[in-house]
Coordinates of C-alpha atoms in Angstrom, one line a residue:
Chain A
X30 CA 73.0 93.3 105.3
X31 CA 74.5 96.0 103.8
X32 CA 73.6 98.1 100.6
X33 CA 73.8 101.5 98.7
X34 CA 71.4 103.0 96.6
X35 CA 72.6 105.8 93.6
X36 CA 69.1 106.4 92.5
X37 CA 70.8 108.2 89.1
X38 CA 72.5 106.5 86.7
X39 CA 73.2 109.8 84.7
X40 CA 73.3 113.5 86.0
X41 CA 73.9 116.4 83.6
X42 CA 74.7 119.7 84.6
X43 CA 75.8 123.0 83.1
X44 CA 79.5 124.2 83.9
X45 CA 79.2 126.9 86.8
X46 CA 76.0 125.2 88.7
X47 CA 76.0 123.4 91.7
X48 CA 75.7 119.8 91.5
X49 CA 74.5 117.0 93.6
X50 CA 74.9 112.9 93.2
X51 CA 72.5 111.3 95.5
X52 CA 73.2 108.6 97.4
X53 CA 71.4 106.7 100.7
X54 CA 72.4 103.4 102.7
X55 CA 71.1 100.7 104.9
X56 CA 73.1 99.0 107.2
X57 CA 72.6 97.5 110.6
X58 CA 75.0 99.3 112.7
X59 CA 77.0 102.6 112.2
X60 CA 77.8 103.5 108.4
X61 CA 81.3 104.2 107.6
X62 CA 80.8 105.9 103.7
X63 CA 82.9 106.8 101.1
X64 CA 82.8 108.6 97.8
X65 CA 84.8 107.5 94.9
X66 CA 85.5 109.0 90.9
X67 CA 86.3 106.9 88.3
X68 CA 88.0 108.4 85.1
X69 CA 87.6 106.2 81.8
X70 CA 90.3 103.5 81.7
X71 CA 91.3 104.3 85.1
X72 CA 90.6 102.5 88.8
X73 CA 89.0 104.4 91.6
X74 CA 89.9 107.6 93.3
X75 CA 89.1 108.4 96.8
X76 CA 87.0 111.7 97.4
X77 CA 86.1 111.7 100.6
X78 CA 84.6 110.0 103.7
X79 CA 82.1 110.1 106.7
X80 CA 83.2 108.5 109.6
X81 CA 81.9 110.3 112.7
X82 CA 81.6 113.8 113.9
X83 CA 80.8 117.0 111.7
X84 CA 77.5 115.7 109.1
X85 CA 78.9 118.0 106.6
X86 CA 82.9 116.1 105.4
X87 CA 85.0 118.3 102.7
X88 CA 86.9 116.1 100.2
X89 CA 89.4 116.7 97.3
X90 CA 88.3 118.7 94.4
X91 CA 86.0 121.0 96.3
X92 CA 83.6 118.2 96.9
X93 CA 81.8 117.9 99.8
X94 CA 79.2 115.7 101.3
X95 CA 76.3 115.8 103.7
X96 CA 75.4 112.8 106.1
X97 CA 71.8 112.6 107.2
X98 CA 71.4 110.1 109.5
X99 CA 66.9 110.1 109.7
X100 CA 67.4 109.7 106.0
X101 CA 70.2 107.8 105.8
X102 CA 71.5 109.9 102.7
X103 CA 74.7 110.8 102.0
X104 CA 75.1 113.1 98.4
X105 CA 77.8 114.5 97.1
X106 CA 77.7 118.1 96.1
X107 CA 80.1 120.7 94.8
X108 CA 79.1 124.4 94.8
X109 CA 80.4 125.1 90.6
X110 CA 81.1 122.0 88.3
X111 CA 83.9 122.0 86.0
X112 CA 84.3 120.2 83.0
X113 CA 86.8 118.2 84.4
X114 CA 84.5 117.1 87.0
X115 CA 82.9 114.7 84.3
X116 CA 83.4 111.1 85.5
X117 CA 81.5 108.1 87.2
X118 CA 81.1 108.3 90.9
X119 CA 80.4 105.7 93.2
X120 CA 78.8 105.7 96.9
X121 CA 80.1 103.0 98.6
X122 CA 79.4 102.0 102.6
X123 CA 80.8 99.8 105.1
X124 CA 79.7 98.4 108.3
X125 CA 81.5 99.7 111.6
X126 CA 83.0 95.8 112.1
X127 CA 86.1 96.5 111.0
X128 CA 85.8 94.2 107.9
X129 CA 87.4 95.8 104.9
X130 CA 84.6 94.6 102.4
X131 CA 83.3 97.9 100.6
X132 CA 79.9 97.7 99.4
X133 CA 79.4 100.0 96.0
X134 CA 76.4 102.1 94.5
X135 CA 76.0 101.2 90.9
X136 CA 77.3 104.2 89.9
X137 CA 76.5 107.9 88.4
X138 CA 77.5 109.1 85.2
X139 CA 78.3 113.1 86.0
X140 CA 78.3 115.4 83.0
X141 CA 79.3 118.8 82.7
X142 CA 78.3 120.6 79.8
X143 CA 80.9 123.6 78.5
Chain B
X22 CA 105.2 106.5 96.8
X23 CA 104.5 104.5 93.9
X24 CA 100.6 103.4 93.5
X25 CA 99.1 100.3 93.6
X26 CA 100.4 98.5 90.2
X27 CA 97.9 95.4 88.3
X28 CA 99.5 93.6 85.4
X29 CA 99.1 92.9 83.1
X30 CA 96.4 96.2 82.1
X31 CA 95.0 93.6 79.1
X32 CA 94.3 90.2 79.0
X33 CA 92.5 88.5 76.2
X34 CA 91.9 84.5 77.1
X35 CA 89.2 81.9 75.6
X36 CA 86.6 80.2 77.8
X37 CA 88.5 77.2 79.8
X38 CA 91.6 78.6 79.6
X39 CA 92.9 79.5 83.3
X40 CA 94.2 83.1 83.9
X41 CA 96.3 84.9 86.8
X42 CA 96.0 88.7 87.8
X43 CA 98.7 90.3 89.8
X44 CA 98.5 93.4 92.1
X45 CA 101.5 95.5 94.4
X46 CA 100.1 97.4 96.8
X47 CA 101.3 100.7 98.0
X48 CA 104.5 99.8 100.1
X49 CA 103.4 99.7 103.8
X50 CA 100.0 98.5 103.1
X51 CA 99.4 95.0 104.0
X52 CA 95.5 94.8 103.5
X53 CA 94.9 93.8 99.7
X54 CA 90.8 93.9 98.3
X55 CA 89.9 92.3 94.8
X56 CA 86.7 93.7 93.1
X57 CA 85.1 92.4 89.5
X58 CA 83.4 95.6 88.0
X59 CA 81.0 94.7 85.3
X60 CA 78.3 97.2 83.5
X61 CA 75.6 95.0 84.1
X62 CA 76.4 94.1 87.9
X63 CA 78.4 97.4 89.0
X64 CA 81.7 96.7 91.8
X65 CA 81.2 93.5 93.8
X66 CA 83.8 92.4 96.1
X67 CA 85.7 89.5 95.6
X68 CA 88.4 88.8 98.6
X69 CA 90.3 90.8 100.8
X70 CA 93.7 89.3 102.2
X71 CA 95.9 90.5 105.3
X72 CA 99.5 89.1 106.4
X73 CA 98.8 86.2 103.8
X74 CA 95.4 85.3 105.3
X75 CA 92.3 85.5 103.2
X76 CA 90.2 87.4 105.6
X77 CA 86.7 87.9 103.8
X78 CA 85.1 86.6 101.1
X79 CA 82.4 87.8 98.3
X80 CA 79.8 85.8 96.9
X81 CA 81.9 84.3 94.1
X82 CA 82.3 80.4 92.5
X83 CA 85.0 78.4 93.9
X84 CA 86.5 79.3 90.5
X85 CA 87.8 82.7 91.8
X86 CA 90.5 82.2 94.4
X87 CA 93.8 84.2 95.6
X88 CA 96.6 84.5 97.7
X89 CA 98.8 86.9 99.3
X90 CA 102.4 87.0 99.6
X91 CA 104.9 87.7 102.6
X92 CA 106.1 91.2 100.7
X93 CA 102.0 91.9 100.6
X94 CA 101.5 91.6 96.5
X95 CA 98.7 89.2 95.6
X96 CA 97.5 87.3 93.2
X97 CA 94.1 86.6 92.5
X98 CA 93.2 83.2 90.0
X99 CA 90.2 82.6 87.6
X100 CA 90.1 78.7 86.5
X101 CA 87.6 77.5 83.5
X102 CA 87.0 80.7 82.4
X103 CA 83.3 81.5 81.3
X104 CA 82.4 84.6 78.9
X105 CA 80.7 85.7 81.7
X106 CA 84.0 86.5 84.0
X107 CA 84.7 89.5 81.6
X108 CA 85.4 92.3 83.6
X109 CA 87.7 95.1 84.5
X110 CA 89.3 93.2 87.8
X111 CA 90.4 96.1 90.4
X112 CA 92.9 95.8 93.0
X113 CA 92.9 97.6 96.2
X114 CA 95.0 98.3 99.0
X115 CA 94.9 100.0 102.6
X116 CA 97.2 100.1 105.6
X117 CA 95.6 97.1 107.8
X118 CA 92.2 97.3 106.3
X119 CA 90.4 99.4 108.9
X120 CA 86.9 100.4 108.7
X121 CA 87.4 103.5 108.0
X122 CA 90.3 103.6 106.5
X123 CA 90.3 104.6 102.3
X124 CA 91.7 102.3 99.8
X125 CA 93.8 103.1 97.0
X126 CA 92.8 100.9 93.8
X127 CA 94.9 100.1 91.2
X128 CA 94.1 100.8 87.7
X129 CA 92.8 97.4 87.1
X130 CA 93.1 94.5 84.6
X131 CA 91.2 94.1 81.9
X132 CA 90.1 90.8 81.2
X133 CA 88.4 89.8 78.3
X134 CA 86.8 86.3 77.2
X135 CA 86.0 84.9 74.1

């Protein structure tokens, strides 16, 4: 079985930091992951994914993420938020079957503060 | 290239009643995904169709059923509605559902019980 953890359920930072959403998996064979934003009112839009090759994958938005596979983590990060940047984002995972069912994180509630 | 497009955006029925949720992929695409996002129980997948075949399933009552067309739109179907099926209802779409390919959502329909 598969499943995704987002240990945070808010994250606040100030504008210019670094941030970080955390995220780690469990499945049973090789995780295909995904990172997702969710603007109020609005569906989901794709950030970036880890499907083999480099650990460190560079998305849209100046998002990037790191896979570790001994801790089967995979957070997002982005050197300097922007306001803009506020939003929900979701981890999601799916098993290497070829299966198109998408298992989500329960979501984290980024906030930038001006 | 025009998104992926759910109608209607709002829906307002009473429990009972029956309801219908539409969804156009992105032209090309021929793998269509159906998620329920609630704030209590986060994304959970409902069904995923390809060339007209319902090709995985989520953990949902028999109550929650769709179907694909030949041009790739879909339709997903709530019967007997409860107050608990209130839900934002997003609609995805991918190329032929590969596991690692992204999916574009639609914006979703917003379906609310009374």
């Amino acid at each position: 079985a598969q499943s995704v953890a987002q240990p945070e359920d808010q994250v606040n930072v100030a504008e210019g930091n670094p941030l970080t959403v955390k995220c780690t998996y469990s499945v049973s064979g090789n995780p295909y992951l995904f990172w997702y934003v969710q603007y109020p009112n609005r569906g989901l839009q794709f950030l970036l994914k880890y499907i083999t090759g480099d650990n460190l994958v560079k998305g849209s938005y100046g998002f990037e993420a790191e896979f570790n596979k001994s801790q089967t983590s995979f957070h997002l990060k982005k050197p300097s938020a922007l306001v803009s940047d506020s939003a929900l984002y979701f981890c999601a995972v799916r098993e290497g079957t070829g299966a198109n069912n998408l298992f989500f994180g329960t979501g984290t509630r980024l906030t930038v503060i001006p | 290239k025009a998104g992926v497009t759910q109608t209607p955006r709002y829906l307002i029925k009473t429990r009972g009643q029956q309801v219908t949720l539409s969804c156009s992929p992105i032209s090309g695409h021929r793998s269509v995904s159906w998620y329920q996002q609630t704030p209590g129980q986060g994304l959970q997948f409902l069904f995923e169709y390809f060339s007209e075949t319902q090709r995985n399933k989520g953990n949902f009552p028999g109550r929650f059923s769709g179907r694909q067309f030949s041009n790739s739109r879909s339709e997903m179907n709530v019967s007997t509605l409860e107050l608990g099926d209130s839900a934002l209802y997003l609609c995805a779409s991918s190329l032929v559902g590969g596991a690692g390919e992204k999916l574009f959502f639609g914006s979703g329909t917003q379906l609310s019980v009374l």
